[in-house]
Short mmCIF file of C-alpha atoms in Angstrom, two decimals:
data_model
loop_
_atom_site.label_atom_id
_atom_site.label_comp_id
_atom_site.label_asym_id
_atom_site.label_seq_id
_atom_site.Cartn_x
_atom_site.Cartn_y
_atom_site.Cartn_z
CA UNK A 72 -24.16 -34.52 19.45
CA UNK A 73 -25.17 -34.35 23.12
CA UNK A 74 -27.17 -31.67 24.89
CA UNK A 75 -24.07 -30.95 26.99
CA UNK A 76 -22.23 -29.94 23.83
CA UNK A 77 -25.13 -27.74 22.69
CA UNK A 78 -25.08 -26.09 26.12
CA UNK A 79 -21.38 -25.23 26.12
CA UNK A 80 -21.58 -23.83 22.57
CA UNK A 81 -24.36 -21.55 23.81
CA UNK A 82 -22.21 -20.60 26.81
CA UNK A 83 -19.25 -19.74 24.57
CA UNK A 84 -21.39 -17.54 22.33
CA UNK A 85 -23.08 -15.80 25.25
CA UNK A 86 -19.89 -15.11 27.22
CA UNK A 87 -18.07 -13.92 24.10
CA UNK A 88 -20.92 -11.51 23.29
CA UNK A 89 -20.72 -10.20 26.86
CA UNK A 90 -17.04 -9.41 26.34
CA UNK A 91 -15.16 -12.37 27.82
CA UNK A 92 -12.04 -13.19 25.76
CA UNK A 93 -12.77 -16.12 23.47
CA UNK A 94 -9.87 -18.15 24.88
CA UNK A 95 -11.29 -17.87 28.41
CA UNK A 96 -14.77 -18.68 27.12
CA UNK A 97 -13.60 -21.86 25.37
CA UNK A 98 -11.53 -23.03 28.34
CA UNK A 99 -14.29 -22.42 30.89
CA UNK A 100 -16.90 -24.09 28.69
CA UNK A 101 -14.66 -27.11 28.10
CA UNK A 102 -14.23 -27.58 31.85
CA UNK A 103 -18.00 -27.27 32.25
CA UNK A 104 -18.48 -30.00 29.63
CA UNK A 105 -16.09 -32.35 31.43
CA UNK A 106 -17.93 -31.71 34.69
CA UNK A 107 -21.36 -32.37 33.13
CA UNK A 108 -20.11 -35.57 31.47
CA UNK A 109 -18.60 -36.86 34.70
CA UNK A 110 -15.06 -36.87 33.29
CA UNK A 111 -11.84 -35.91 35.04
CA UNK A 112 -11.51 -32.13 34.66
CA UNK A 113 -7.72 -32.42 34.64
CA UNK A 114 -8.10 -33.65 31.04
CA UNK A 115 -8.37 -29.97 30.03
CA UNK A 116 -4.96 -29.28 31.60
CA UNK A 117 -3.49 -32.36 29.94
CA UNK A 118 -4.72 -31.25 26.52
CA UNK A 119 -3.33 -27.74 26.96
CA UNK A 120 0.08 -28.89 28.18
CA UNK A 121 0.45 -31.53 25.49
CA UNK A 122 -0.58 -29.09 22.80
CA UNK A 123 1.47 -26.12 23.94
CA UNK A 124 4.66 -27.90 24.99
CA UNK A 125 4.52 -30.70 22.44
CA UNK A 126 4.39 -28.45 19.39
CA UNK A 127 7.75 -27.12 18.29
CA UNK A 128 6.09 -25.04 15.60
CA UNK A 129 4.41 -22.77 18.17
CA UNK A 130 7.80 -21.31 19.11
CA UNK A 131 7.69 -19.36 15.85
CA UNK A 132 4.81 -17.19 17.11
CA UNK A 133 6.58 -15.25 19.92
CA UNK A 134 9.68 -14.90 17.76
CA UNK A 135 7.80 -13.34 14.83
CA UNK A 136 5.92 -11.09 17.27
CA UNK A 137 9.20 -9.92 18.82
CA UNK A 138 10.76 -9.23 15.40
CA UNK A 139 7.73 -7.16 14.33
CA UNK A 140 7.70 -5.17 17.59
CA UNK A 141 11.39 -4.38 17.23
CA UNK A 142 10.89 -3.07 13.70
CA UNK A 143 8.08 -0.84 14.89
CA UNK A 144 10.18 0.63 17.71
CA UNK A 145 13.33 1.20 15.64
CA UNK A 146 13.89 3.12 12.43
CA UNK A 147 13.43 0.14 10.12
CA UNK A 148 9.85 1.16 9.34
CA UNK A 149 10.91 4.71 8.42
CA UNK A 150 13.62 3.49 6.06
CA UNK A 151 11.27 1.01 4.38
CA UNK A 152 8.71 3.76 3.94
CA UNK A 153 11.26 6.05 2.25
CA UNK A 154 12.13 3.20 -0.10
CA UNK A 155 8.45 2.65 -1.01
CA UNK A 156 7.95 6.38 -1.61
CA UNK A 157 10.86 6.35 -4.02
CA UNK A 158 9.33 3.42 -5.92
CA UNK A 159 5.63 4.32 -6.25
CA UNK A 160 5.10 7.69 -4.57
CA UNK A 161 5.40 9.58 -7.88
CA UNK A 162 2.02 8.38 -9.23
CA UNK A 163 -1.39 9.94 -8.55
CA UNK A 164 -2.60 8.70 -5.18
CA UNK A 165 1.04 7.88 -4.54
CA UNK A 166 0.82 7.68 -0.77
CA UNK A 167 -1.99 5.16 -1.12
CA UNK A 168 0.27 3.06 -3.34
CA UNK A 169 3.06 3.48 -0.79
CA UNK A 170 0.67 2.20 1.86
CA UNK A 171 0.03 -1.02 -0.08
CA UNK A 172 3.64 -1.62 -1.17
CA UNK A 173 4.97 -1.00 2.33
CA UNK A 174 2.54 -3.62 3.63
CA UNK A 175 3.76 -6.07 0.98
CA UNK A 176 7.34 -5.57 2.13
CA UNK A 177 6.63 -5.35 5.85
CA UNK A 178 4.55 -8.51 5.62
CA UNK A 179 7.73 -10.38 4.77
CA UNK A 180 8.94 -9.63 8.28
CA UNK A 181 6.09 -9.46 10.79
CA UNK A 182 3.45 -12.06 9.89
CA UNK A 183 0.85 -9.99 11.75
CA UNK A 184 -1.84 -7.69 10.35
CA UNK A 185 -2.17 -5.80 13.63
CA UNK A 186 1.60 -5.22 13.82
CA UNK A 187 1.49 -3.85 10.28
CA UNK A 188 -1.42 -1.48 11.02
CA UNK A 189 -0.03 -0.26 14.34
CA UNK A 190 3.57 0.15 13.18
CA UNK A 191 3.96 1.00 9.50
CA UNK A 192 0.27 1.93 9.24
CA UNK A 193 0.51 4.65 11.88
CA UNK A 194 3.40 6.31 10.05
CA UNK A 195 1.78 6.25 6.60
CA UNK A 196 -1.57 7.46 7.98
CA UNK A 197 0.17 10.50 9.45
CA UNK A 198 1.80 11.18 6.07
CA UNK A 199 -1.47 10.80 4.18
CA UNK A 200 -3.50 13.06 6.45
CA UNK A 201 -0.84 15.76 6.85
CA UNK A 202 -1.99 19.09 5.34
CA UNK A 203 -5.34 17.49 4.46
CA UNK A 204 -3.96 15.54 1.48
CA UNK A 205 -6.28 12.60 2.12
CA UNK A 206 -9.36 12.26 4.35
CA UNK A 207 -8.56 10.45 7.58
CA UNK A 208 -11.28 7.89 6.85
CA UNK A 209 -9.72 7.02 3.48
CA UNK A 210 -6.23 6.75 4.97
CA UNK A 211 -7.61 4.42 7.64
CA UNK A 212 -9.55 2.34 5.10
CA UNK A 213 -6.62 1.64 2.79
CA UNK A 214 -4.38 0.96 5.78
CA UNK A 215 -6.82 -1.64 7.11
CA UNK A 216 -7.14 -3.20 3.66
CA UNK A 217 -3.39 -3.36 3.00
CA UNK A 218 -2.62 -4.71 6.50
CA UNK A 219 -4.63 -7.81 5.59
CA UNK A 220 -1.82 -8.81 3.22
CA UNK A 221 0.61 -9.12 6.15
CA UNK A 222 -0.34 -12.62 7.33
CA UNK A 223 -0.86 -13.94 3.78
CA UNK A 224 2.66 -13.38 2.44
CA UNK A 225 5.27 -15.33 4.46
CA UNK A 226 6.03 -15.37 7.30
CA UNK A 227 2.53 -15.75 8.71
CA UNK A 228 1.36 -16.39 12.27
CA UNK A 229 -2.12 -17.55 11.13
CA UNK A 230 -0.47 -20.10 8.82
CA UNK A 231 1.53 -21.38 11.78
CA UNK A 232 -1.76 -21.88 13.61
CA UNK A 233 -3.30 -23.65 10.60
CA UNK A 234 -0.26 -25.94 10.46
CA UNK A 235 -0.81 -26.71 14.15
CA UNK A 236 -4.41 -27.91 13.66
CA UNK A 237 -3.91 -29.57 10.26
CA UNK A 238 -0.37 -31.03 10.41
CA UNK A 239 0.40 -29.29 7.10
CA UNK A 240 3.93 -28.19 6.16
CA UNK A 241 4.54 -24.59 7.23
CA UNK A 242 7.10 -24.10 4.48
CA UNK A 243 4.64 -25.05 1.72
CA UNK A 244 1.89 -22.95 3.33
CA UNK A 245 4.23 -19.96 3.32
CA UNK A 246 5.01 -20.49 -0.38
CA UNK A 247 1.31 -20.90 -1.14
CA UNK A 248 0.61 -17.45 0.30
CA UNK A 249 2.99 -15.54 -2.00
CA UNK A 250 0.80 -15.32 -5.13
CA UNK A 251 -2.48 -14.55 -3.28
CA UNK A 252 -0.73 -11.75 -1.38
CA UNK A 253 0.63 -10.24 -4.59
CA UNK A 254 -2.76 -10.56 -6.33
CA UNK A 255 -4.50 -8.76 -3.46
CA UNK A 256 -1.81 -6.06 -3.48
CA UNK A 257 -2.33 -5.39 -7.20
CA UNK A 258 -6.12 -5.28 -6.79
CA UNK A 259 -5.85 -2.80 -3.89
CA UNK A 260 -3.53 -0.55 -5.92
CA UNK A 261 -6.00 -0.59 -8.82
CA UNK A 262 -8.80 0.55 -6.52
CA UNK A 263 -6.53 3.24 -5.04
CA UNK A 264 -5.63 4.51 -8.54
CA UNK A 265 -9.34 4.71 -9.42
CA UNK A 266 -10.20 6.50 -6.16
CA UNK A 267 -7.32 8.92 -6.66
CA UNK A 268 -8.70 9.95 -10.04
CA UNK A 269 -12.30 10.19 -8.83
CA UNK A 270 -11.40 12.32 -5.78
CA UNK A 271 -8.39 14.07 -7.33
CA UNK A 272 -5.96 12.95 -4.65
CA UNK A 273 -2.55 14.65 -4.98
CA UNK A 274 0.54 13.60 -6.86
CA UNK A 275 3.59 13.58 -4.59
CA UNK A 276 6.83 15.23 -5.57
CA UNK A 277 8.85 12.42 -7.15
CA UNK A 278 12.10 11.30 -5.59
CA UNK A 279 14.89 12.09 -8.11
CA UNK A 280 16.20 8.98 -9.82
CA UNK A 281 19.72 9.74 -8.62
CA UNK A 282 18.46 9.49 -5.03
CA UNK A 283 16.96 6.01 -5.41
CA UNK A 284 20.27 4.10 -4.94
CA UNK A 285 20.94 6.04 -1.71
CA UNK A 286 17.42 5.40 -0.38
CA UNK A 287 17.70 1.72 -1.31
CA UNK A 288 21.06 1.43 0.43
CA UNK A 289 19.62 2.95 3.63
CA UNK A 290 16.78 0.44 3.58
CA UNK A 291 18.90 -2.53 2.49
CA UNK A 292 19.43 -4.11 5.94
CA UNK A 293 15.68 -4.09 6.51
CA UNK A 294 14.98 -5.35 2.97
CA UNK A 295 17.36 -8.27 3.51
CA UNK A 296 15.26 -9.70 6.33
CA UNK A 297 12.64 -11.43 4.11
CA UNK A 298 15.46 -12.71 1.90
CA UNK A 299 17.23 -14.26 4.88
CA UNK A 300 13.99 -15.89 6.03
CA UNK A 301 13.13 -17.37 2.64
CA UNK A 302 16.67 -18.51 1.82
CA UNK A 303 16.95 -20.12 5.26
CA UNK A 304 13.67 -22.03 4.96
CA UNK A 305 13.71 -23.04 1.30
CA UNK A 306 17.44 -23.50 1.07
CA UNK A 307 17.16 -26.23 3.68
CA UNK A 308 19.31 -24.29 6.14
CA UNK A 309 16.68 -23.73 8.85
CA UNK A 310 13.25 -24.94 9.83
CA UNK A 311 10.49 -22.27 9.85
CA UNK A 312 10.79 -22.06 13.65
CA UNK A 313 14.56 -21.61 13.45
CA UNK A 314 14.00 -19.00 10.74
CA UNK A 315 11.71 -17.12 13.13
CA UNK A 316 14.49 -17.13 15.75
CA UNK A 317 16.91 -15.88 13.10
CA UNK A 318 14.46 -13.11 12.15
CA UNK A 319 14.15 -11.98 15.77
CA UNK A 320 17.94 -12.00 16.22
CA UNK A 321 18.48 -10.15 12.94
CA UNK A 322 15.89 -7.47 13.83
CA UNK A 323 17.52 -7.03 17.26
CA UNK A 324 21.06 -6.68 15.85
CA UNK A 325 20.03 -4.33 13.04
CA UNK A 326 17.95 -2.11 15.35
CA UNK A 327 20.35 -1.92 18.30
CA UNK A 328 23.79 -2.29 16.70
CA UNK A 329 23.62 -1.35 13.03
CA UNK A 330 21.07 1.49 13.05
CA UNK A 331 21.44 2.22 16.80
CA UNK A 332 17.81 3.31 16.85
CA UNK A 333 16.73 1.18 19.82
CA UNK A 334 18.15 1.68 23.29
CA UNK A 335 18.50 -1.15 25.79
CA UNK A 336 15.55 0.31 27.70
CA UNK A 337 13.40 0.27 24.56
CA UNK A 338 14.56 -3.27 23.80
CA UNK A 339 13.49 -4.37 27.29
CA UNK A 340 10.09 -2.68 26.87
CA UNK A 341 9.71 -4.41 23.50
CA UNK A 342 10.38 -7.78 25.13
CA UNK A 343 7.65 -7.07 27.68
CA UNK A 344 5.19 -5.98 24.99
CA UNK A 345 5.96 -9.07 22.91
CA UNK A 346 5.51 -11.27 25.98
CA UNK A 347 2.06 -9.78 26.61
CA UNK A 348 1.03 -10.33 22.99
CA UNK A 349 2.37 -13.88 23.09
CA UNK A 350 0.51 -14.63 26.32
CA UNK A 351 -2.73 -13.41 24.72
CA UNK A 352 -2.27 -15.69 21.71
CA UNK A 353 -1.10 -18.54 23.95
CA UNK A 354 -4.21 -18.41 26.11
CA UNK A 355 -6.38 -18.49 23.01
CA UNK A 356 -4.49 -21.56 21.77
CA UNK A 357 -4.83 -23.22 25.18
CA UNK A 358 -8.58 -22.65 25.23
CA UNK A 359 -8.89 -23.95 21.68
CA UNK A 360 -6.91 -27.09 22.52
CA UNK A 361 -9.25 -27.89 25.40
CA UNK A 362 -12.32 -27.18 23.28
CA UNK A 363 -11.00 -29.24 20.36
CA UNK A 364 -10.82 -32.22 22.71
CA UNK A 365 -14.53 -31.77 23.35
CA UNK A 366 -15.17 -31.48 19.60
CA UNK A 367 -13.25 -34.71 19.05
CA UNK A 368 -15.14 -36.57 21.78
CA UNK A 369 -18.44 -35.44 20.25
CA UNK A 370 -17.15 -36.51 16.79
CA UNK A 371 -18.34 -33.19 15.35
CA UNK A 372 -16.04 -33.32 12.25
CA UNK A 373 -17.34 -36.80 11.37
CA UNK A 374 -20.96 -35.74 11.86
CA UNK A 375 -20.50 -32.74 9.57
CA UNK A 376 -18.57 -34.78 6.99
CA UNK A 377 -21.32 -37.41 6.89
CA UNK A 378 -24.03 -34.76 6.69
CA UNK A 379 -22.29 -32.97 3.82
CA UNK A 380 -21.59 -36.30 2.14
CA UNK A 381 -25.32 -36.97 1.98
CA UNK A 382 -25.79 -33.74 0.01
CA UNK A 383 -23.38 -34.86 -2.75
CA UNK A 384 -21.25 -31.71 -2.50
CA UNK A 385 -18.46 -31.21 -5.02
CA UNK A 386 -15.16 -29.59 -4.07
CA UNK A 387 -16.36 -26.42 -5.86
CA UNK A 388 -19.63 -26.13 -3.95
CA UNK A 389 -17.90 -27.08 -0.68
CA UNK A 390 -15.30 -24.32 -1.00
CA UNK A 391 -18.01 -21.84 -1.97
CA UNK A 392 -19.95 -22.81 1.16
CA UNK A 393 -16.84 -22.58 3.37
CA UNK A 394 -16.00 -19.13 1.99
CA UNK A 395 -19.48 -17.82 2.75
CA UNK A 396 -19.46 -19.31 6.27
CA UNK A 397 -15.97 -18.00 7.11
CA UNK A 398 -16.70 -14.52 5.74
CA UNK A 399 -19.83 -14.34 7.89
CA UNK A 400 -17.99 -15.67 10.95
CA UNK A 401 -15.23 -13.12 10.33
CA UNK A 402 -17.78 -10.37 10.96
CA UNK A 403 -18.19 -11.46 14.58
CA UNK A 404 -15.32 -13.79 15.54
CA UNK A 405 -11.59 -13.24 16.05
CA UNK A 406 -9.41 -14.69 13.25
CA UNK A 407 -7.32 -17.01 15.43
CA UNK A 408 -10.45 -18.44 17.05
CA UNK A 409 -11.79 -19.35 13.61
CA UNK A 410 -8.50 -21.01 12.68
CA UNK A 411 -8.25 -23.01 15.88
CA UNK A 412 -11.88 -24.05 16.35
CA UNK A 413 -13.84 -23.86 13.10
CA UNK A 414 -11.19 -25.08 10.65
CA UNK A 415 -10.63 -28.51 12.28
CA UNK A 416 -14.36 -29.16 11.84
CA UNK A 417 -14.24 -28.61 8.06
CA UNK A 418 -10.79 -30.06 7.37
CA UNK A 419 -11.78 -33.78 7.19
CA UNK A 420 -14.52 -32.98 4.68
CA UNK A 421 -12.12 -30.89 2.58
CA UNK A 422 -9.60 -33.73 2.41
CA UNK A 423 -12.29 -36.32 1.61
CA UNK A 424 -13.43 -34.16 -1.33
CA UNK A 425 -9.90 -33.97 -2.68
CA UNK A 426 -9.15 -30.38 -1.68
CA UNK A 427 -5.42 -29.91 -1.24
CA UNK A 428 -4.57 -28.98 2.40
CA UNK A 429 -2.15 -26.21 1.36
CA UNK A 430 -4.78 -24.75 -0.98
CA UNK A 431 -7.40 -25.03 1.75
CA UNK A 432 -5.08 -23.47 4.34
CA UNK A 433 -4.34 -20.41 2.22
CA UNK A 434 -8.05 -19.95 1.44
CA UNK A 435 -8.88 -20.10 5.14
CA UNK A 436 -6.16 -17.61 6.08
CA UNK A 437 -7.27 -15.14 3.38
CA UNK A 438 -10.85 -15.48 4.63
CA UNK A 439 -9.94 -14.80 8.23
CA UNK A 440 -7.76 -11.83 7.27
CA UNK A 441 -10.62 -10.25 5.33
CA UNK A 442 -12.68 -10.76 8.48
CA UNK A 443 -10.25 -8.50 10.37
CA UNK A 444 -11.50 -5.56 8.31
CA UNK A 445 -15.16 -6.60 8.02
CA UNK A 446 -17.77 -4.67 10.00
CA UNK A 447 -19.15 -4.67 12.61
CA UNK A 448 -16.35 -6.22 14.72
CA UNK A 449 -13.31 -6.18 12.44
CA UNK A 450 -10.35 -5.54 14.73
CA UNK A 451 -8.44 -3.54 12.11
CA UNK A 452 -11.37 -1.11 11.85
CA UNK A 453 -10.98 -0.19 15.50
CA UNK A 454 -7.19 0.01 15.24
CA UNK A 455 -7.17 2.45 12.30
CA UNK A 456 -10.09 4.46 13.68
CA UNK A 457 -8.17 4.99 16.92
CA UNK A 458 -5.21 6.27 14.88
CA UNK A 459 -7.12 8.52 12.46
CA UNK A 460 -9.84 9.65 14.94
CA UNK A 461 -12.23 9.40 11.98
CA UNK A 462 -15.75 7.99 12.51
CA UNK A 463 -15.84 4.24 12.02
CA UNK A 464 -18.83 4.59 9.70
CA UNK A 465 -16.89 6.87 7.36
CA UNK A 466 -13.95 4.48 7.37
CA UNK A 467 -16.26 1.59 6.47
CA UNK A 468 -17.72 3.53 3.52
CA UNK A 469 -14.24 4.12 2.10
CA UNK A 470 -13.32 0.51 2.82
CA UNK A 471 -16.19 -1.09 0.86
CA UNK A 472 -14.51 -0.91 -2.62
CA UNK A 473 -11.37 -2.49 -1.15
CA UNK A 474 -13.40 -5.24 0.50
CA UNK A 475 -15.15 -5.91 -2.81
CA UNK A 476 -11.90 -6.52 -4.71
CA UNK A 477 -10.49 -8.60 -1.85
CA UNK A 478 -13.52 -10.90 -2.07
CA UNK A 479 -12.93 -11.02 -5.85
CA UNK A 480 -9.30 -12.01 -5.19
CA UNK A 481 -10.51 -14.67 -2.75
CA UNK A 482 -12.81 -16.11 -5.42
CA UNK A 483 -9.95 -16.23 -7.94
CA UNK A 484 -7.56 -18.13 -5.68
CA UNK A 485 -10.35 -20.41 -4.46
CA UNK A 486 -11.38 -21.70 -7.85
CA UNK A 487 -7.97 -21.55 -9.58
CA UNK A 488 -5.90 -23.74 -7.20
CA UNK A 489 -2.78 -23.61 -9.40
CA UNK A 490 -2.31 -19.95 -8.50
CA UNK A 491 -1.56 -21.12 -4.96
CA UNK A 492 0.07 -24.47 -5.63
CA UNK A 493 2.48 -23.78 -8.49
CA UNK A 494 5.14 -22.23 -6.26
CA UNK A 495 5.05 -25.00 -3.58
CA UNK A 496 5.23 -27.58 -6.39
CA UNK A 497 8.25 -25.77 -7.79
CA UNK A 498 9.97 -26.52 -4.47
CA UNK A 499 9.00 -30.18 -4.40
CA UNK A 500 5.47 -30.23 -3.03
CA UNK A 501 3.65 -33.30 -4.32
CA UNK A 502 0.09 -32.27 -3.45
#
């Protein structure tokens, strides 16, 4: 690799540390590389336009963002929360269980960890901290941990990005994320049950059994959304992108017409908010597309593959190494940046070692989601701390047991591939 490439990597790291958005850093450094190499700088524009406008799959991202924002504005989140309280709120530490289960359900609609934490998370944190039932730091910690599940269970914006850089089927990636998401949910609830006993967290007043059908009926339109998505995709009715459009339309109709909980003014504000979020993700993708051209010119994936080939790595040791690297990078880098820049470097080696791309994709997504809650720069830490007003250090201390079991869950799905692949194979995947 050339000294010009070494220089722009240093520039990206330096500018990112100084606070420049990573998408801007990658784009500016890529243009600098083209200038230093004497190439036409318009190549950067060409790469961005071809990548952004030539990829139909990217349309799913703004549509999932819009659907999640609508659910946060309307009463869908409240109704889902009442349903979760009726299911698991009666056990010790019940509101902690509600936090996890609501994330499992909400994840079938939003595909975004941040949307989960800001929307449903804000509501459940207020319930947990009311009257001092739970410390604010604990409420924030379990909210950050459970929000990680959001982009693992379908639909998933990070999986859309992985499909973009790997040319892997989005539908099979979505199916591959179901079991890991459920495994992580169970592990988080086990930790919450243990913490509830240790700290004597309260038992909520149970919802009478006769009330459960009524609560379920109130939440039914919201609960149907994941069903519509999955039936559309795996029934062969829609593509994943078309399913995202259907999800956005369904969320809009349910919020504005059925529940009448969103006014036209609120709907317009939601469109603006979704557009801002989409633009932020889009600029990151654009910067990554330009930088990936530089990576391709420098043949970085081939260099790494050849270097690792000389060490006689097995698929087991390779995945162990990738997990360690991605967990460390997750402490300091944004999840989408890892997916768009780091993953294409390791992907050729993974395939050459016989690692299934769907298996690899789910492992990568789980890694990057854990990074969202990993100190010192985990974005979810700052989101929940701003909601709870609890010190970040206290939140991290409560979060450590949850992080430990999430890493355990990551190890399980890494070295038992069938946990990920059995469901895609059930629907015809041949990998």
